[in-house]
mmCIF file with all atom_site columns, C-alpha atoms in Angstrom:
data_model
loop_
_atom_site.group_PDB
_atom_site.id
_atom_site.type_symbol
_atom_site.label_atom_id
_atom_site.label_alt_id
_atom_site.label_comp_id
_atom_site.label_asym_id
_atom_site.label_entity_id
_atom_site.label_seq_id
_atom_site.pdbx_PDB_ins_code
_atom_site.Cartn_x
_atom_site.Cartn_y
_atom_site.Cartn_z
_atom_site.occupancy
_atom_site.B_iso_or_equiv
_atom_site.pdbx_formal_charge
_atom_site.auth_seq_id
_atom_site.auth_comp_id
_atom_site.auth_asym_id
_atom_site.auth_atom_id
_atom_site.pdbx_PDB_model_num
ATOM 1  C CA . MET A 1 1  ? 100.742 87.987  99.913  1.00 56.00 ? 1  MET A CA 1
ATOM 2  C CA . ASP A 1 2  ? 102.411 90.392  102.262 1.00 77.00 ? 2  ASP A CA 1
ATOM 3  C CA . GLN A 1 3  ? 100.018 91.311  105.167 1.00 88.00 ? 3  GLN A CA 1
ATOM 4  C CA . THR A 1 4  ? 100.485 94.981  104.562 1.00 91.00 ? 4  THR A CA 1
ATOM 5  C CA . LEU A 1 5  ? 99.374  94.587  100.931 1.00 93.00 ? 5  LEU A CA 1
ATOM 6  C CA . GLY A 1 6  ? 96.473  92.550  102.143 1.00 92.00 ? 6  GLY A CA 1
ATOM 7  C CA . TYR A 1 7  ? 95.290  95.606  104.213 1.00 94.00 ? 7  TYR A CA 1
ATOM 8  C CA . LEU A 1 8  ? 95.922  97.804  101.256 1.00 96.00 ? 8  LEU A CA 1
ATOM 9  C CA . ARG A 1 9  ? 93.819  95.558  99.004  1.00 95.00 ? 9  ARG A CA 1
ATOM 10 C CA . GLU A 1 10 ? 90.975  95.570  101.423 1.00 95.00 ? 10 GLU A CA 1
ATOM 11 C CA . THR A 1 11 ? 91.127  99.335  101.699 1.00 96.00 ? 11 THR A CA 1
ATOM 12 C CA . LEU A 1 12 ? 91.227  99.699  97.887  1.00 96.00 ? 12 LEU A CA 1
ATOM 13 C CA . SER A 1 13 ? 88.092  97.601  97.469  1.00 96.00 ? 13 SER A CA 1
ATOM 14 C CA . ASN A 1 14 ? 86.281  100.676 98.771  1.00 95.00 ? 14 ASN A CA 1
ATOM 15 C CA . TYR A 1 15 ? 87.450  102.675 95.823  1.00 96.00 ? 15 TYR A CA 1
ATOM 16 C CA . THR A 1 16 ? 86.893  100.320 92.895  1.00 95.00 ? 16 THR A CA 1
ATOM 17 C CA . ASP A 1 17 ? 83.375  101.452 91.971  1.00 94.00 ? 17 ASP A CA 1
ATOM 18 C CA . GLN A 1 18 ? 84.000  105.187 92.081  1.00 93.00 ? 18 GLN A CA 1
ATOM 19 C CA . TYR A 1 19 ? 87.551  105.435 90.644  1.00 95.00 ? 19 TYR A CA 1
ATOM 20 C CA . SER A 1 20 ? 88.899  103.516 87.727  1.00 96.00 ? 20 SER A CA 1
ATOM 21 C CA . ILE A 1 21 ? 92.430  104.079 89.127  1.00 97.00 ? 21 ILE A CA 1
ATOM 22 C CA . GLY A 1 22 ? 91.335  102.443 92.344  1.00 96.00 ? 22 GLY A CA 1
ATOM 23 C CA . GLN A 1 23 ? 90.154  99.414  90.423  1.00 97.00 ? 23 GLN A CA 1
ATOM 24 C CA . LYS A 1 24 ? 93.461  99.335  88.479  1.00 97.00 ? 24 LYS A CA 1
ATOM 25 C CA . ILE A 1 25 ? 95.560  99.424  91.653  1.00 97.00 ? 25 ILE A CA 1
ATOM 26 C CA . TYR A 1 26 ? 93.259  96.857  93.350  1.00 96.00 ? 26 TYR A CA 1
ATOM 27 C CA . GLU A 1 27 ? 93.734  94.460  90.384  1.00 95.00 ? 27 GLU A CA 1
ATOM 28 C CA . LYS A 1 28 ? 97.476  94.997  90.424  1.00 94.00 ? 28 LYS A CA 1
ATOM 29 C CA . VAL A 1 29 ? 97.617  94.014  94.153  1.00 93.00 ? 29 VAL A CA 1
ATOM 30 C CA . LYS A 1 30 ? 95.225  91.106  93.519  1.00 91.00 ? 30 LYS A CA 1
ATOM 31 C CA . GLN A 1 31 ? 96.899  89.601  90.507  1.00 89.00 ? 31 GLN A CA 1
ATOM 32 C CA . GLN A 1 32 ? 100.578 90.148  91.190  1.00 83.00 ? 32 GLN A CA 1
ATOM 33 C CA . GLN A 1 33 ? 102.431 88.136  93.795  1.00 84.00 ? 33 GLN A CA 1
ATOM 34 C CA . TYR A 1 34 ? 104.463 90.975  95.509  1.00 89.00 ? 34 TYR A CA 1
ATOM 35 C CA . THR A 1 35 ? 106.708 89.633  98.254  1.00 86.00 ? 35 THR A CA 1
ATOM 36 C CA . SER A 1 36 ? 106.940 93.058  99.872  1.00 88.00 ? 36 SER A CA 1
ATOM 37 C CA . GLU A 1 37 ? 105.336 96.458  99.822  1.00 91.00 ? 37 GLU A CA 1
ATOM 38 C CA . GLY A 1 38 ? 108.524 97.996  98.469  1.00 92.00 ? 38 GLY A CA 1
ATOM 39 C CA . LYS A 1 39 ? 108.291 95.829  95.267  1.00 93.00 ? 39 LYS A CA 1
ATOM 40 C CA . PHE A 1 40 ? 104.618 96.858  94.938  1.00 94.00 ? 40 PHE A CA 1
ATOM 41 C CA . VAL A 1 41 ? 105.415 100.604 95.291  1.00 95.00 ? 41 VAL A CA 1
ATOM 42 C CA . ARG A 1 42 ? 108.210 100.423 92.754  1.00 95.00 ? 42 ARG A CA 1
ATOM 43 C CA . ASP A 1 43 ? 105.735 98.920  90.319  1.00 95.00 ? 43 ASP A CA 1
ATOM 44 C CA . LEU A 1 44 ? 103.262 101.835 90.539  1.00 96.00 ? 44 LEU A CA 1
ATOM 45 C CA . SER A 1 45 ? 102.849 104.611 87.979  1.00 96.00 ? 45 SER A CA 1
ATOM 46 C CA . PRO A 1 46 ? 103.003 108.300 89.046  1.00 97.00 ? 46 PRO A CA 1
ATOM 47 C CA . GLU A 1 47 ? 99.201  108.503 88.647  1.00 97.00 ? 47 GLU A CA 1
ATOM 48 C CA . GLU A 1 48 ? 98.706  105.440 90.974  1.00 97.00 ? 48 GLU A CA 1
ATOM 49 C CA . ILE A 1 49 ? 101.127 106.956 93.488  1.00 97.00 ? 49 ILE A CA 1
ATOM 50 C CA . ASP A 1 50 ? 99.205  110.237 93.471  1.00 97.00 ? 50 ASP A CA 1
ATOM 51 C CA . PHE A 1 51 ? 95.900  108.379 93.979  1.00 98.00 ? 51 PHE A CA 1
ATOM 52 C CA . LEU A 1 52 ? 97.288  106.563 96.988  1.00 98.00 ? 52 LEU A CA 1
ATOM 53 C CA . ASN A 1 53 ? 98.768  109.705 98.426  1.00 97.00 ? 53 ASN A CA 1
ATOM 54 C CA . LYS A 1 54 ? 95.294  111.224 98.370  1.00 97.00 ? 54 LYS A CA 1
ATOM 55 C CA . ILE A 1 55 ? 93.367  108.286 100.006 1.00 98.00 ? 55 ILE A CA 1
ATOM 56 C CA . LEU A 1 56 ? 95.793  106.792 102.456 1.00 98.00 ? 56 LEU A CA 1
ATOM 57 C CA . PRO A 1 57 ? 95.993  109.692 104.989 1.00 98.00 ? 57 PRO A CA 1
ATOM 58 C CA . ASP A 1 58 ? 92.174  109.551 105.410 1.00 97.00 ? 58 ASP A CA 1
ATOM 59 C CA . GLU A 1 59 ? 92.202  105.672 105.589 1.00 97.00 ? 59 GLU A CA 1
ATOM 60 C CA . ILE A 1 60 ? 94.990  105.773 108.114 1.00 98.00 ? 60 ILE A CA 1
ATOM 61 C CA . GLN A 1 61 ? 93.094  108.332 110.283 1.00 98.00 ? 61 GLN A CA 1
ATOM 62 C CA . TYR A 1 62 ? 89.879  106.216 110.000 1.00 97.00 ? 62 TYR A CA 1
ATOM 63 C CA . ALA A 1 63 ? 91.862  103.174 111.213 1.00 97.00 ? 63 ALA A CA 1
ATOM 64 C CA . LYS A 1 64 ? 93.053  105.181 114.153 1.00 97.00 ? 64 LYS A CA 1
ATOM 65 C CA . ASP A 1 65 ? 89.588  106.594 114.927 1.00 97.00 ? 65 ASP A CA 1
ATOM 66 C CA . GLU A 1 66 ? 88.384  103.017 115.050 1.00 97.00 ? 66 GLU A CA 1
ATOM 67 C CA . GLN A 1 67 ? 91.279  102.015 117.263 1.00 97.00 ? 67 GLN A CA 1
ATOM 68 C CA . ASP A 1 68 ? 92.621  99.689  114.714 1.00 97.00 ? 68 ASP A CA 1
ATOM 69 C CA . GLU A 1 69 ? 96.311  100.523 115.315 1.00 96.00 ? 69 GLU A CA 1
ATOM 70 C CA . LYS A 1 70 ? 97.461  97.348  113.291 1.00 96.00 ? 70 LYS A CA 1
ATOM 71 C CA . ARG A 1 71 ? 95.608  98.568  110.182 1.00 96.00 ? 71 ARG A CA 1
ATOM 72 C CA . ALA A 1 72 ? 96.819  102.118 110.714 1.00 97.00 ? 72 ALA A CA 1
ATOM 73 C CA . HIS A 1 73 ? 100.355 100.923 111.006 1.00 96.00 ? 73 HIS A CA 1
ATOM 74 C CA . GLU A 1 74 ? 100.238 98.599  107.964 1.00 95.00 ? 74 GLU A CA 1
ATOM 75 C CA . LEU A 1 75 ? 98.707  101.327 105.795 1.00 97.00 ? 75 LEU A CA 1
ATOM 76 C CA . ASN A 1 76 ? 101.212 103.815 106.962 1.00 96.00 ? 76 ASN A CA 1
ATOM 77 C CA . GLU A 1 77 ? 104.069 101.465 105.878 1.00 95.00 ? 77 GLU A CA 1
ATOM 78 C CA . VAL A 1 78 ? 102.785 101.758 102.302 1.00 95.00 ? 78 VAL A CA 1
ATOM 79 C CA . PHE A 1 79 ? 102.242 105.541 102.680 1.00 97.00 ? 79 PHE A CA 1
ATOM 80 C CA . GLU A 1 80 ? 105.770 106.093 103.792 1.00 96.00 ? 80 GLU A CA 1
ATOM 81 C CA . LEU A 1 81 ? 107.155 104.212 100.796 1.00 95.00 ? 81 LEU A CA 1
ATOM 82 C CA . LEU A 1 82 ? 105.347 106.494 98.316  1.00 95.00 ? 82 LEU A CA 1
ATOM 83 C CA . TYR A 1 83 ? 107.851 109.277 99.017  1.00 84.00 ? 83 TYR A CA 1
#
């Protein structure tokens, strides 16, 4: 699995109980063998993209606040592809 998608999967695990869409995206990352974050993003529905657009800015900021620049960078990679 692409390292970026590994970070995304870990992040999504925090949203699987509260949001069914979070669970759906988590399962998609977990079950599919995407070779890049670009392929993953192209496989998302508009609803899934909207959800990620809502959660990723906060998750990126949290990673920065925790001084986890690697995580912030990797999550930002996905966020930028959503547009």
